[in-house]
């Protein structure tokens, strides 16, 4: 195994689920047109969307572990790929079934055979909050899930701060498992849509940060972090460069506009930044972000985690750990935390 640092933990890797795999674990249903299409892809259909060097490792756990060795990753925490858009499903029953099938499939096909080197986040159906809480508890207790994945928002004007999700946050807080906010480029309203942009690059650049901003605002200004003071959150897949500015902007917005039109229902006991920088929130960086050292100082050296995004097209594999070590500009003690120690604490590995 290549060692660039004493311990590297990938806080946001991915597996690639297929309809065939999910049906083997009991899913019967339909998703959206795009997600159904993605679930039907095999390795020959991926094109440049999944890195060709990782094609075998998306279906073979030993090949995946070889890639982790090549990259210098000791442990990976994994999220789905097509099912990142689970909240788009128009049929709630299909979403519930897909979540349980995915969680069972990941446990059996990846977690158990990986000899302790691959763990996963539980996928839960946010369109049925009670079912989401039940599935989170099952996946944590029976399948070893180390986090609970939620989309940044749900269609039909459902936001993460809405009261129906309190039972889900209570489960996560009780078991000490972080809520992992992870978007995609095909999530439901309020969303940015590709056809509003002149090319895919412009859409790609803004989609993930925009979604994370919506979720961050809902979770802090909507009072979730105040109601659940021990709840851990991790914001994924969007880099950290925008975060110090946006956290400051949330403070400014709360201070300047609440006296005019935010009623007392949304009053907080502290500033948004005090919740977000309290130590309960974690933020995933990309290994090649410029000025990373500055951003880590702003957010806290104990709160930033490294993520590879393997095996997606924009992943830096097999060089992500090397890039973080050689070009991240982090002091040695800070590097140890960002590369592995913070993720180990976040996910209680």
Coordinates of C-alpha atoms in Angstrom, one line a residue:
X1 CA 0.0 0.0 0.0
X2 CA 1.2 3.5 -0.9
X3 CA 1.6 5.6 2.3
X4 CA 1.6 9.4 1.9
X5 CA 0.4 10.0 5.4
X6 CA 0.1 7.9 8.5
X7 CA -3.7 7.4 8.0
X8 CA -6.0 8.5 5.2
X9 CA -9.7 8.1 5.5
X10 CA -11.9 9.0 2.5
X11 CA -14.9 10.8 4.0
X12 CA -16.9 10.7 0.7
X13 CA -16.3 7.8 -1.7
X14 CA -18.9 6.1 -3.8
X15 CA -20.2 2.8 -5.0
X16 CA -22.2 2.4 -8.2
X17 CA -25.5 0.6 -7.7
X18 CA -27.6 -0.9 -10.6
X19 CA -31.2 -2.0 -11.0
X20 CA -30.0 -5.6 -11.2
X21 CA -28.2 -5.3 -7.9
X22 CA -31.1 -3.6 -6.1
X23 CA -33.6 -6.1 -7.5
X24 CA -31.5 -8.9 -6.1
X25 CA -32.2 -7.4 -2.6
X26 CA -35.9 -6.9 -3.1
X27 CA -36.5 -3.6 -4.9
X28 CA -39.4 -3.5 -7.3
X29 CA -40.3 -0.1 -8.5
X30 CA -39.6 2.8 -10.7
X31 CA -37.5 5.9 -10.1
X32 CA -37.4 8.9 -12.4
X33 CA -36.5 8.7 -16.1
X34 CA -32.9 9.8 -15.5
X35 CA -32.3 7.7 -12.4
X36 CA -33.8 4.6 -14.1
X37 CA -31.5 5.2 -17.0
X38 CA -28.5 5.5 -14.7
X39 CA -29.5 2.3 -12.9
X40 CA -29.6 0.5 -16.2
X41 CA -26.0 1.4 -17.2
X42 CA -23.3 -1.1 -17.2
X43 CA -19.6 -0.5 -17.5
X44 CA -19.8 -0.1 -21.3
X45 CA -22.4 2.7 -20.9
X46 CA -20.5 4.9 -18.5
X47 CA -18.3 6.7 -21.0
X48 CA -16.4 9.5 -19.2
X49 CA -18.9 9.7 -16.3
X50 CA -17.2 7.0 -14.3
X51 CA -13.4 6.9 -14.5
X52 CA -12.4 4.1 -16.8
X53 CA -9.5 3.1 -14.5
X54 CA -12.1 2.3 -11.8
X55 CA -14.5 0.3 -14.0
X56 CA -13.7 -3.1 -12.5
X57 CA -13.6 -1.7 -9.0
X58 CA -17.2 -0.7 -9.2
X59 CA -18.3 -4.3 -9.2
X60 CA -15.5 -6.1 -7.4
X61 CA -14.6 -5.4 -3.8
X62 CA -11.0 -6.8 -4.2
X63 CA -10.4 -4.4 -7.1
X64 CA -11.8 -1.6 -5.1
X65 CA -9.4 -2.3 -2.2
X66 CA -6.5 -2.5 -4.7
X67 CA -7.4 1.0 -5.9
X68 CA -7.5 2.2 -2.2
X69 CA -4.1 0.7 -1.7
X70 CA -2.8 2.4 -4.9
X71 CA -4.2 5.7 -3.7
X72 CA -3.0 5.3 -0.1
X73 CA -6.6 5.2 1.4
X74 CA -6.8 3.1 4.6
X75 CA -10.6 3.3 4.9
X76 CA -13.4 4.7 2.8
X77 CA -16.9 5.9 3.8
X78 CA -19.2 5.3 0.9
X79 CA -22.3 6.9 -0.6
X80 CA -24.5 5.8 -3.6
X81 CA -24.4 7.2 -7.1
X82 CA -27.8 7.1 -9.0
X83 CA -29.7 6.9 -5.7
X84 CA -28.2 10.2 -4.5
X85 CA -31.5 11.4 -6.1
X86 CA -33.7 9.1 -4.1
X87 CA -36.0 12.0 -3.1
X88 CA -36.9 12.5 -6.7
X89 CA -38.8 9.3 -6.8
X90 CA -42.5 10.1 -7.5
X91 CA -43.6 6.9 -5.7
X92 CA -42.9 6.8 -2.0
X93 CA -43.2 3.1 -1.7
X94 CA -40.6 2.6 -4.4
X95 CA -38.3 4.9 -2.6
X96 CA -38.7 3.1 0.7
X97 CA -38.0 -0.2 -1.0
X98 CA -35.0 1.1 -2.9
X99 CA -33.5 2.4 0.4
X100 CA -33.7 -0.9 2.2
X101 CA -32.4 -2.8 -0.8
X102 CA -29.5 -0.5 -1.2
X103 CA -28.5 -0.6 2.4
X104 CA -28.7 -4.5 2.4
X105 CA -26.8 -4.7 -0.8
X106 CA -24.0 -2.4 0.4
X107 CA -23.6 -4.3 3.6
X108 CA -23.5 -7.7 1.9
X109 CA -21.5 -6.8 -1.2
X110 CA -19.1 -4.2 0.0
X111 CA -18.9 -3.7 3.8
X112 CA -18.7 -7.3 4.9
X113 CA -16.2 -8.5 2.3
X114 CA -14.0 -5.4 2.6
X115 CA -12.3 -6.7 5.8
X116 CA -13.3 -3.5 7.7
X117 CA -12.0 -1.0 5.1
X118 CA -15.3 0.1 3.5
X119 CA -18.2 1.4 5.5
X120 CA -21.4 3.2 4.3
X121 CA -24.0 5.8 5.0
X122 CA -27.6 4.6 5.4
X123 CA -29.9 5.7 2.5
X124 CA -33.3 6.8 3.9
X125 CA -36.5 7.9 2.1
X126 CA -37.1 11.5 3.0
X127 CA -40.6 11.6 1.4
X128 CA -41.8 9.5 4.4
X129 CA -40.1 10.9 7.4
X130 CA -41.3 8.1 9.8
X131 CA -40.0 5.5 7.4
X132 CA -36.7 7.4 7.1
X133 CA -36.3 7.3 10.9
X134 CA -37.0 3.5 11.0
X135 CA -34.6 2.7 8.2
X136 CA -31.9 4.8 9.8
X137 CA -32.2 2.9 13.0
X138 CA -32.2 -0.4 11.2
X139 CA -29.2 0.4 9.1
X140 CA -27.3 1.7 12.1
X141 CA -28.1 -1.2 14.4
X142 CA -28.2 -4.1 12.0
X143 CA -25.9 -3.1 9.1
X144 CA -23.2 -1.0 10.7
X145 CA -24.0 2.3 8.9
X146 CA -21.7 5.1 10.1
X147 CA -23.9 8.0 8.9
X148 CA -27.3 8.8 7.5
X149 CA -27.4 10.3 4.1
X150 CA -30.0 13.0 3.3
X151 CA -30.5 15.1 0.3
X152 CA -30.3 18.9 0.7
X153 CA -34.1 19.3 0.2
X154 CA -37.1 17.3 -0.9
X155 CA -39.8 18.2 -3.5
X156 CA -43.2 19.6 -2.8
X157 CA -41.7 22.4 -0.7
X158 CA -40.3 20.1 2.0
X159 CA -37.2 21.4 3.8
X160 CA -34.8 19.7 6.2
X161 CA -35.9 22.0 9.0
X162 CA -39.6 20.9 8.8
X163 CA -40.9 19.2 12.0
X164 CA -41.6 15.8 10.4
X165 CA -37.9 15.1 10.3
X166 CA -37.4 15.5 14.1
X167 CA -37.7 11.8 14.6
X168 CA -34.9 11.2 12.1
X169 CA -32.6 13.8 13.8
X170 CA -33.4 12.2 17.2
X171 CA -32.3 8.8 15.9
X172 CA -29.0 10.2 14.6
X173 CA -28.3 12.2 17.8
X174 CA -29.2 9.2 20.0
X175 CA -26.7 6.9 18.2
X176 CA -24.1 9.6 17.6
X177 CA -24.2 9.1 13.8
X178 CA -23.8 12.2 11.6
X179 CA -26.3 13.5 9.2
X180 CA -24.5 13.6 5.8
X181 CA -25.8 16.1 3.4
X182 CA -25.0 15.1 -0.1
X183 CA -26.7 16.4 -3.3
X184 CA -26.6 15.5 -6.9
X185 CA -27.2 17.2 -10.2
X186 CA -30.7 15.8 -10.5
X187 CA -32.4 16.7 -7.3
X188 CA -36.0 18.0 -6.9
X189 CA -37.1 21.6 -6.4
X190 CA -35.9 24.1 -5.3
X191 CA -33.2 23.4 -7.8
X192 CA -31.0 24.7 -10.5
X193 CA -31.6 22.8 -13.8
X194 CA -29.1 22.1 -16.5
X195 CA -31.1 23.6 -19.4
X196 CA -30.9 27.1 -17.7
X197 CA -27.1 27.1 -18.3
X198 CA -25.3 27.5 -21.6
X199 CA -23.1 24.4 -21.0
X200 CA -22.6 21.6 -18.5
X201 CA -19.5 23.2 -17.0
X202 CA -21.4 26.2 -15.7
X203 CA -24.1 24.0 -14.3
X204 CA -21.6 21.7 -12.7
X205 CA -19.7 24.6 -11.1
X206 CA -22.7 25.9 -9.1
X207 CA -25.1 22.9 -8.5
X208 CA -23.5 21.3 -5.5
X209 CA -22.6 24.5 -3.6
X210 CA -26.1 25.9 -4.2
X211 CA -27.7 22.8 -2.8
X212 CA -25.5 22.8 0.3
X213 CA -26.2 26.4 0.9
X214 CA -30.0 25.7 0.9
X215 CA -29.4 22.8 3.4
X216 CA -27.0 24.8 5.6
X217 CA -29.5 27.7 5.8
X218 CA -32.4 25.4 6.7
X219 CA -30.5 23.4 9.3
X220 CA -29.2 26.4 11.2
X221 CA -31.8 29.2 10.6
X222 CA -34.6 26.6 10.8
X223 CA -33.5 25.7 14.3
X224 CA -32.5 22.0 13.8
X225 CA -29.0 22.6 15.3
X226 CA -30.5 24.4 18.3
X227 CA -33.2 21.7 18.9
X228 CA -30.6 18.9 18.6
X229 CA -27.4 20.3 20.2
X230 CA -25.5 17.0 20.0
X231 CA -26.4 16.3 16.4
X232 CA -23.4 16.0 14.0
X233 CA -23.6 17.2 10.4
X234 CA -21.3 16.9 7.5
X235 CA -21.6 18.9 4.3
X236 CA -20.2 16.9 1.3
X237 CA -19.3 17.1 -2.4
X238 CA -19.0 20.9 -2.8
X239 CA -15.5 21.9 -1.6
X240 CA -15.0 24.3 1.3
X241 CA -13.9 27.5 -0.4
X242 CA -17.4 29.1 -0.4
X243 CA -18.2 28.1 3.2
X244 CA -16.4 30.8 5.3
X245 CA -18.1 33.5 3.2
X246 CA -21.5 31.9 3.3
X247 CA -21.4 31.3 7.0
X248 CA -20.6 34.9 7.5
X249 CA -23.5 35.8 5.2
X250 CA -25.9 33.7 7.3
X251 CA -24.9 35.8 10.3
X252 CA -25.4 39.0 8.4
X253 CA -28.8 37.9 7.0
X254 CA -30.1 36.7 10.4
X255 CA -29.0 40.0 12.0
X256 CA -30.2 42.4 9.3
X257 CA -33.5 40.9 8.1
X258 CA -35.0 39.1 11.1
X259 CA -36.2 42.3 12.8
X260 CA -38.2 43.1 9.7
X261 CA -39.9 39.9 8.7
X262 CA -38.6 36.8 10.5
X263 CA -41.1 36.1 13.3
X264 CA -40.1 34.8 16.7
X265 CA -40.7 31.2 15.6
X266 CA -37.3 31.3 14.0
X267 CA -35.4 33.2 16.7
X268 CA -32.1 31.6 17.7
X269 CA -30.2 31.8 21.0
X270 CA -26.9 32.2 19.1
X271 CA -25.6 33.4 15.8
X272 CA -25.7 31.0 12.9
X273 CA -21.9 30.9 12.8
X274 CA -21.7 29.8 16.5
X275 CA -23.8 26.7 15.6
X276 CA -21.9 25.9 12.4
X277 CA -18.5 26.4 13.9
X278 CA -19.4 24.8 17.3
X279 CA -17.5 21.5 16.5
X280 CA -20.6 19.5 15.6
X281 CA -20.3 20.4 11.9
X282 CA -17.8 18.9 9.5
X283 CA -17.0 20.1 6.0
X284 CA -15.4 17.9 3.2
X285 CA -12.6 19.5 1.2
X286 CA -11.3 18.4 -2.2
X287 CA -7.6 17.6 -2.2
X288 CA -6.6 20.2 -4.8
X289 CA -8.5 23.3 -3.5
X290 CA -6.3 26.4 -3.7
X291 CA -5.8 28.3 -0.4
X292 CA -6.9 25.2 1.5
X293 CA -4.9 26.1 4.6
X294 CA -6.7 29.4 4.9
X295 CA -10.1 27.7 4.6
X296 CA -9.2 25.1 7.2
X297 CA -8.1 27.9 9.6
X298 CA -11.5 29.6 9.1
X299 CA -13.6 26.5 9.6
X300 CA -11.4 24.8 12.3
X301 CA -8.6 22.2 11.8
X302 CA -10.7 19.7 13.7
X303 CA -13.8 20.0 11.4
X304 CA -12.5 19.6 7.8
X305 CA -12.3 16.1 6.3
X306 CA -10.8 14.9 3.1
X307 CA -12.9 13.3 0.3
X308 CA -11.9 11.6 -2.9
X309 CA -15.2 11.4 -4.7
X310 CA -14.0 8.1 -6.2
X311 CA -14.9 6.8 -8.8
X312 CA -16.7 9.7 -10.4
X313 CA -15.3 11.6 -13.4
X314 CA -14.0 14.5 -11.4
X315 CA -12.1 12.4 -8.8
X316 CA -8.4 12.8 -8.7
X317 CA -7.7 9.1 -8.3
X318 CA -5.2 7.6 -8.0
X319 CA -3.5 10.8 -6.8
X320 CA -5.9 12.5 -4.4
X321 CA -4.1 11.7 -1.2
X322 CA -0.7 12.6 -2.7
X323 CA -2.2 15.9 -3.9
X324 CA -3.6 16.7 -0.5
X325 CA -0.2 15.9 1.2
X326 CA 2.0 17.6 -1.3
X327 CA 0.0 20.6 -2.4
X328 CA -2.6 21.2 0.4
X329 CA -0.3 23.6 2.2
X330 CA -1.3 22.2 5.6
X331 CA 1.0 22.0 8.6
X332 CA 1.9 18.4 9.6
X333 CA -0.4 18.3 12.6
X334 CA -3.3 19.8 10.7
X335 CA -2.7 17.4 7.7
X336 CA -3.0 14.4 10.0
X337 CA -6.4 15.6 11.1
X338 CA -7.8 16.5 7.7
X339 CA -6.4 13.4 6.0
X340 CA -7.8 10.9 8.6
X341 CA -8.2 11.9 12.2
X342 CA -11.3 14.1 11.8
X343 CA -13.1 11.6 9.7
X344 CA -12.4 8.9 12.2
X345 CA -13.9 11.0 14.9
X346 CA -16.8 12.2 12.7
X347 CA -17.9 8.6 11.8
X348 CA -16.8 7.0 15.0
X349 CA -14.7 4.5 13.2

